[in-house]
mmCIF file of C-alpha atoms in Angstrom:
data_model
loop_
_atom_site.group_PDB
_atom_site.id
_atom_site.type_symbol
_atom_site.label_atom_id
_atom_site.label_comp_id
_atom_site.label_asym_id
_atom_site.label_seq_id
_atom_site.Cartn_x
_atom_site.Cartn_y
_atom_site.Cartn_z
ATOM 1 C CA LYS J 1078 2.783 -2.072 -9.924
ATOM 2 C CA PRO J 1079 3.919 0.328 -7.211
ATOM 3 C CA MET J 1080 4.935 3.873 -8.054
ATOM 4 C CA ILE J 1081 8.587 4.811 -7.392
ATOM 5 C CA SER J 1082 9.782 8.351 -6.840
ATOM 6 C CA SER J 1083 12.496 10.315 -8.593
ATOM 7 C CA GLY J 1084 14.725 12.814 -6.834
ATOM 8 C CA ASN J 1085 16.799 12.733 -3.660
ATOM 9 C CA ILE J 1086 14.279 10.876 -1.504
ATOM 10 C CA GLN J 1087 13.325 7.454 -2.790
ATOM 11 C CA PHE J 1088 9.907 6.236 -1.720
ATOM 12 C CA TYR J 1089 7.266 3.813 -2.924
ATOM 13 C CA VAL J 1090 3.522 4.339 -3.250
ATOM 14 C CA ASP J 1091 1.060 1.517 -3.839
ATOM 15 C CA LYS J 1092 -2.724 1.503 -3.778
ATOM 16 C CA ALA J 1093 -5.710 -0.785 -3.322
ATOM 17 C CA VAL J 1094 -9.305 -0.056 -4.323
ATOM 18 C CA PHE J 1095 -12.200 -1.223 -2.123
ATOM 19 C CA SER J 1096 -15.961 -0.890 -2.215
ATOM 20 C CA GLY J 1097 -16.907 2.624 -1.175
ATOM 21 C CA LYS J 1098 -20.088 4.633 -0.955
ATOM 22 C CA GLU J 1099 -22.602 5.774 -3.548
ATOM 23 C CA ASP J 1100 -20.786 5.850 -6.896
ATOM 24 C CA LYS J 1101 -17.260 6.157 -5.494
ATOM 25 C CA ALA J 1102 -14.629 3.593 -4.546
ATOM 26 C CA TYR J 1103 -12.634 3.753 -1.325
ATOM 27 C CA VAL J 1104 -8.964 4.045 -2.304
ATOM 28 C CA GLU J 1105 -6.058 3.458 0.062
ATOM 29 C CA PHE J 1106 -2.619 4.815 -0.879
ATOM 30 C CA TYR J 1107 0.348 3.222 0.915
ATOM 31 C CA PHE J 1108 3.711 4.930 1.435
ATOM 32 C CA MET J 1109 7.123 3.484 2.288
ATOM 33 C CA PHE J 1110 10.377 5.336 2.983
ATOM 34 C CA TYR J 1111 13.839 4.297 4.176
ATOM 35 C CA ALA J 1112 14.817 6.179 7.332
ATOM 36 C CA ASP J 1113 18.503 6.586 6.456
ATOM 37 C CA GLN J 1114 17.658 9.141 3.735
ATOM 38 C CA LEU J 1115 16.613 11.790 6.262
ATOM 39 C CA LYS J 1116 18.500 14.352 8.287
ATOM 40 C CA TYR J 1117 17.798 14.138 12.012
ATOM 41 C CA LYS J 1118 17.775 16.700 14.773
ATOM 42 C CA GLY J 1119 18.686 14.639 17.771
ATOM 43 C CA ASN J 1120 16.734 11.457 17.148
ATOM 44 C CA LYS J 1121 13.844 13.089 15.282
ATOM 45 C CA GLY J 1122 13.189 13.532 11.586
ATOM 46 C CA GLU J 1123 10.208 14.835 9.652
ATOM 47 C CA LEU J 1124 8.767 14.310 6.181
ATOM 48 C CA LEU J 1125 6.443 16.857 4.566
ATOM 49 C CA VAL J 1126 4.014 15.278 2.099
ATOM 50 C CA LYS J 1127 1.941 17.099 -0.522
ATOM 51 C CA ALA J 1128 -0.407 15.168 -2.822
ATOM 52 C CA SER J 1129 -2.969 16.064 -5.476
ATOM 53 C CA ILE J 1130 -5.111 14.219 -8.015
ATOM 54 C CA ASN J 1131 -6.399 15.608 -11.321
ATOM 55 C CA ASP J 1132 -8.629 14.084 -13.964
ATOM 56 C CA ILE J 1133 -7.248 13.424 -17.453
ATOM 57 C CA ASN J 1134 -8.274 16.950 -18.515
ATOM 58 C CA GLY J 1135 -6.205 18.493 -15.730
ATOM 59 C CA VAL J 1136 -9.193 19.457 -13.594
ATOM 60 C CA SER J 1137 -8.442 19.151 -9.882
ATOM 61 C CA VAL J 1138 -10.254 16.297 -8.113
ATOM 62 C CA ILE J 1139 -8.230 16.304 -4.895
ATOM 63 C CA GLU J 1140 -6.497 19.644 -4.319
ATOM 64 C CA ASP J 1141 -3.171 19.894 -2.535
ATOM 65 C CA LYS J 1142 -3.439 17.702 0.528
ATOM 66 C CA GLU J 1143 -0.590 18.191 2.973
ATOM 67 C CA TRP J 1144 0.492 16.298 6.056
ATOM 68 C CA THR J 1145 3.562 15.544 8.142
ATOM 69 C CA ILE J 1146 5.144 12.198 8.942
ATOM 70 C CA GLU J 1147 7.197 12.320 12.125
ATOM 71 C CA VAL J 1148 10.068 9.859 12.526
ATOM 72 C CA GLU J 1149 11.699 9.039 15.839
ATOM 73 C CA LEU J 1150 14.756 6.817 16.123
ATOM 74 C CA THR J 1151 14.947 4.592 19.163
ATOM 75 C CA ASN J 1152 18.193 2.944 18.072
ATOM 76 C CA LYS J 1153 20.486 4.852 15.705
ATOM 77 C CA GLU J 1154 22.397 1.688 14.890
ATOM 78 C CA ALA J 1155 19.262 0.355 13.214
ATOM 79 C CA ILE J 1156 18.756 3.364 10.956
ATOM 80 C CA LYS J 1157 20.005 1.460 7.880
ATOM 81 C CA THR J 1158 17.145 -1.026 8.181
ATOM 82 C CA LYS J 1159 14.381 1.189 9.585
ATOM 83 C CA VAL J 1160 11.391 1.607 7.290
ATOM 84 C CA ILE J 1161 8.699 4.270 7.568
ATOM 85 C CA TYR J 1162 5.106 3.523 6.485
ATOM 86 C CA ASP J 1163 2.101 5.761 6.045
ATOM 87 C CA GLN J 1164 -1.365 5.666 4.481
ATOM 88 C CA TRP J 1165 -3.670 8.185 2.756
ATOM 89 C CA ASN J 1166 -7.324 7.445 1.912
ATOM 90 C CA GLU J 1167 -9.745 8.996 -0.561
ATOM 91 C CA TYR J 1168 -13.125 8.325 -2.223
ATOM 92 C CA LEU J 1169 -12.810 8.418 -6.014
ATOM 93 C CA ALA J 1170 -15.130 7.630 -8.916
ATOM 94 C CA SER J 1171 -13.904 5.050 -11.420
ATOM 95 C CA GLY J 1172 -11.758 6.524 -14.150
ATOM 96 C CA ILE J 1173 -8.253 7.568 -15.144
ATOM 97 C CA TYR J 1174 -6.431 10.249 -13.168
ATOM 98 C CA LYS J 1175 -3.052 11.919 -12.786
ATOM 99 C CA ILE J 1176 -1.499 11.803 -9.326
ATOM 100 C CA ASN J 1177 1.267 14.085 -8.082
ATOM 101 C CA ILE J 1178 3.116 13.477 -4.817
ATOM 102 C CA GLU J 1179 5.988 15.519 -3.442
ATOM 103 C CA VAL J 1180 7.888 14.601 -0.273
ATOM 104 C CA ASN J 1181 10.350 16.965 1.405
ATOM 105 C CA ASP J 1182 12.772 16.449 4.262
ATOM 106 C CA ALA J 1183 11.785 19.147 6.771
ATOM 107 C CA ASN J 1184 15.387 19.374 7.980
ATOM 108 C CA GLN J 1185 16.903 19.683 4.477
ATOM 109 C CA ASN J 1186 15.000 22.214 2.380
ATOM 110 C CA ARG J 1187 16.217 21.128 -1.050
ATOM 111 C CA ILE J 1188 16.022 17.375 -0.483
ATOM 112 C CA LYS J 1189 12.842 15.911 -1.939
ATOM 113 C CA GLY J 1190 11.302 13.070 -3.916
ATOM 114 C CA ILE J 1191 8.549 13.327 -6.539
ATOM 115 C CA ILE J 1192 6.015 10.984 -8.096
ATOM 116 C CA LYS J 1193 4.003 11.950 -11.187
ATOM 117 C CA SER J 1194 1.973 9.056 -12.501
ATOM 118 C CA SER J 1195 -1.284 7.990 -14.087
ATOM 119 C CA LEU J 1196 -3.830 6.358 -11.814
ATOM 120 C CA THR J 1197 -6.635 4.005 -12.831
ATOM 121 C CA ILE J 1198 -9.590 3.388 -10.521
ATOM 122 C CA PRO J 1199 -11.629 0.385 -11.727
ATOM 123 C CA PRO J 1200 -15.372 0.158 -11.188
ATOM 124 C CA ILE J 1201 -16.571 -1.943 -8.258
ATOM 125 C CA SER J 1202 -19.128 -4.483 -9.432
ATOM 126 C CA SER J 1203 -22.494 -4.419 -7.723
ATOM 127 C CA GLY J 1204 -24.951 -7.257 -7.320
ATOM 128 C CA LYS J 1205 -22.553 -10.070 -8.177
ATOM 129 C CA LEU J 1206 -19.558 -11.752 -6.570
ATOM 130 C CA SER J 1207 -16.545 -9.457 -6.880
ATOM 131 C CA SER J 1208 -13.262 -8.643 -5.219
ATOM 132 C CA SER J 1209 -11.415 -5.544 -4.127
ATOM 133 C CA GLU J 1210 -7.870 -4.990 -5.291
ATOM 134 C CA VAL J 1211 -5.146 -6.706 -3.295
ATOM 135 C CA GLU J 1212 -3.159 -4.922 -0.607
ATOM 136 C CA PHE J 1213 0.356 -6.345 -0.242
ATOM 137 C CA VAL J 1214 1.149 -6.686 3.451
ATOM 138 C CA SER J 1215 4.391 -6.271 5.359
ATOM 139 C CA LEU J 1216 3.196 -7.352 8.812
ATOM 140 C CA THR J 1217 0.097 -7.580 10.957
ATOM 141 C CA GLY J 1218 -0.686 -7.203 14.638
ATOM 142 C CA SER J 1219 -3.352 -6.384 17.198
ATOM 143 C CA ASN J 1220 -1.679 -3.312 18.690
ATOM 144 C CA SER J 1221 -0.254 -0.307 16.887
ATOM 145 C CA SER J 1222 0.085 3.402 17.493
ATOM 146 C CA GLN J 1223 -0.652 4.027 13.809
ATOM 147 C CA VAL J 1224 -4.438 3.983 13.655
ATOM 148 C CA GLN J 1225 -4.475 4.569 9.889
ATOM 149 C CA PHE J 1226 -3.572 0.905 9.396
ATOM 150 C CA LYS J 1227 -6.475 -0.520 11.414
ATOM 151 C CA LYS J 1228 -8.901 -2.846 9.643
ATOM 152 C CA GLY J 1229 -11.470 -4.411 11.949
ATOM 153 C CA ASN J 1230 -9.598 -5.629 15.022
ATOM 154 C CA GLN J 1231 -6.218 -5.907 13.280
ATOM 155 C CA TYR J 1232 -3.475 -3.533 12.217
ATOM 156 C CA ILE J 1233 -2.318 -4.298 8.685
ATOM 157 C CA ILE J 1234 0.968 -2.656 7.741
ATOM 158 C CA PRO J 1235 1.330 -2.425 3.938
ATOM 159 C CA ASN J 1236 4.284 -3.434 1.778
ATOM 160 C CA PRO J 1237 4.268 -0.764 -0.973
ATOM 161 C CA SER J 1238 7.516 -2.003 -2.537
ATOM 162 C CA ARG J 1239 5.996 -5.512 -2.862
ATOM 163 C CA ARG J 1240 9.393 -6.964 -1.959
ATOM 164 C CA TYR J 1241 9.557 -10.239 -0.072
ATOM 165 C CA GLY J 1242 12.468 -12.500 0.749
ATOM 166 C CA ILE J 1243 14.723 -13.733 3.534
ATOM 167 C CA PHE J 1244 13.466 -11.236 6.108
ATOM 168 C CA ASN J 1245 9.870 -11.436 4.945
ATOM 169 C CA PRO J 1246 9.354 -14.976 3.595
ATOM 170 C CA ALA J 1247 5.542 -14.974 3.580
ATOM 171 C CA LEU J 1248 3.798 -13.243 0.692
ATOM 172 C CA THR J 1249 0.844 -11.824 2.607
ATOM 173 C CA VAL J 1250 -2.134 -10.072 1.050
ATOM 174 C CA TYR J 1251 -5.357 -8.515 2.281
ATOM 175 C CA TYR J 1252 -8.481 -8.176 0.151
ATOM 176 C CA GLU J 1253 -12.252 -8.127 0.413
ATOM 177 C CA LEU J 1254 -14.984 -10.099 -1.326
ATOM 178 C CA TYR J 1255 -18.408 -8.600 -2.003
ATOM 179 C CA ASN J 1256 -21.834 -10.146 -2.652
ATOM 180 C CA THR J 1257 -20.703 -13.557 -1.440
ATOM 181 C CA GLY J 1258 -24.159 -14.733 -0.374
ATOM 182 C CA ALA J 1259 -25.005 -15.723 3.176
ATOM 183 C CA ASN J 1260 -24.675 -19.515 3.073
ATOM 184 C CA GLY J 1261 -22.208 -22.173 1.998
ATOM 185 C CA SER J 1262 -18.521 -21.716 1.298
ATOM 186 C CA LEU J 1263 -16.171 -20.366 -1.345
ATOM 187 C CA GLN J 1264 -13.183 -22.085 -2.960
ATOM 188 C CA ILE J 1265 -10.272 -19.716 -3.580
ATOM 189 C CA ASN J 1266 -7.185 -20.474 -5.670
ATOM 190 C CA TYR J 1267 -3.925 -18.567 -5.134
ATOM 191 C CA SER J 1268 -1.114 -18.704 -7.700
ATOM 192 C CA VAL J 1269 2.322 -17.121 -8.116
ATOM 193 C CA TYR J 1270 3.490 -16.800 -11.733
ATOM 194 C CA HIS J 1271 6.856 -16.379 -13.393
ATOM 195 C CA ASN J 1272 6.935 -15.833 -17.168
ATOM 196 C CA ASN J 1273 3.296 -17.001 -17.387
ATOM 197 C CA GLU J 1274 4.151 -20.255 -15.597
ATOM 198 C CA VAL J 1275 2.632 -21.174 -12.232
ATOM 199 C CA ILE J 1276 5.441 -21.850 -9.775
ATOM 200 C CA LYS J 1277 3.415 -21.859 -6.562
ATOM 201 C CA SER J 1278 -0.265 -22.490 -5.932
ATOM 202 C CA GLU J 1279 -2.541 -23.025 -2.955
ATOM 203 C CA LYS J 1280 -6.235 -23.597 -2.439
ATOM 204 C CA ALA J 1281 -8.358 -22.329 0.417
ATOM 205 C CA GLU J 1282 -11.967 -22.582 1.472
ATOM 206 C CA ILE J 1283 -13.811 -19.939 3.443
ATOM 207 C CA ASN J 1284 -17.213 -20.076 5.018
ATOM 208 C CA LYS J 1285 -19.379 -17.177 3.961
ATOM 209 C CA PRO J 1286 -19.859 -14.917 6.987
ATOM 210 C CA GLY J 1287 -22.447 -12.808 5.180
ATOM 211 C CA SER J 1288 -22.561 -10.651 2.078
ATOM 212 C CA THR J 1289 -18.910 -9.575 2.430
ATOM 213 C CA ALA J 1290 -15.671 -11.196 3.573
ATOM 214 C CA ALA J 1291 -12.330 -9.703 4.623
ATOM 215 C CA ILE J 1292 -9.452 -12.069 3.866
ATOM 216 C CA LEU J 1293 -5.848 -12.043 5.040
ATOM 217 C CA LYS J 1294 -3.751 -14.698 3.315
ATOM 218 C CA GLY J 1295 -0.067 -15.593 3.595
ATOM 219 C CA ILE J 1296 1.840 -17.839 1.184
ATOM 220 C CA ASP J 1297 5.238 -19.271 2.129
ATOM 221 C CA ILE J 1298 7.679 -18.243 -0.617
ATOM 222 C CA SER J 1299 10.918 -19.143 1.187
ATOM 223 C CA ASP J 1300 11.559 -21.876 -1.371
ATOM 224 C CA ILE J 1301 11.214 -19.559 -4.394
ATOM 225 C CA LYS J 1302 14.306 -18.110 -6.060
ATOM 226 C CA SER J 1303 14.723 -14.344 -6.172
ATOM 227 C CA GLY J 1304 13.125 -12.671 -9.183
ATOM 228 C CA ILE J 1305 10.080 -10.756 -10.409
ATOM 229 C CA TYR J 1306 6.762 -12.566 -10.112
ATOM 230 C CA ASP J 1307 3.057 -11.989 -10.752
#
């Protein structure tokens, strides 16, 4: 489930774990903010982000990492619906951690949001067919000024709140398969659950392009009632 902040600035953080290097996984952290929470100077706002990760004994693994997210409004009338996305990447060994994230409005000193949460990084299987974690996707495209969202030749904008509905009726996910083998095809089943009951399912077949596969899949959920699903 995504992490949700406390404090004056509400934001969501989600993550997905992919195959990394040596004994560490590649972890992507996805951020989402609503633009109408910020104070603007002219048409510009600014978020100051500070993040750290400790192991379960409190030993620092990732020391305070700081960066700025600049926000520019092109249409003030749309501020109520404008959403800000960002992404932070790290290499982490499998295990249980504690993550701390603090976000401040640069134009309002005492306005901030905080996340303090546990973080589990699962091991990535080697030598057998396995999958990364799933990234929930807001939208995709082939051109974006935000290079942090680029995967291959596409830009994949995350959906850290995992909310879908009238304005986003396709439940879209990105994930990777490892050790697929070089020949043949794979059958993949997708299911949406509610109270342990399957309410939507689809099947897909992919040809194996090699030892790994990057998959972007959308499922039409416009006919599903509002609620919480798995």
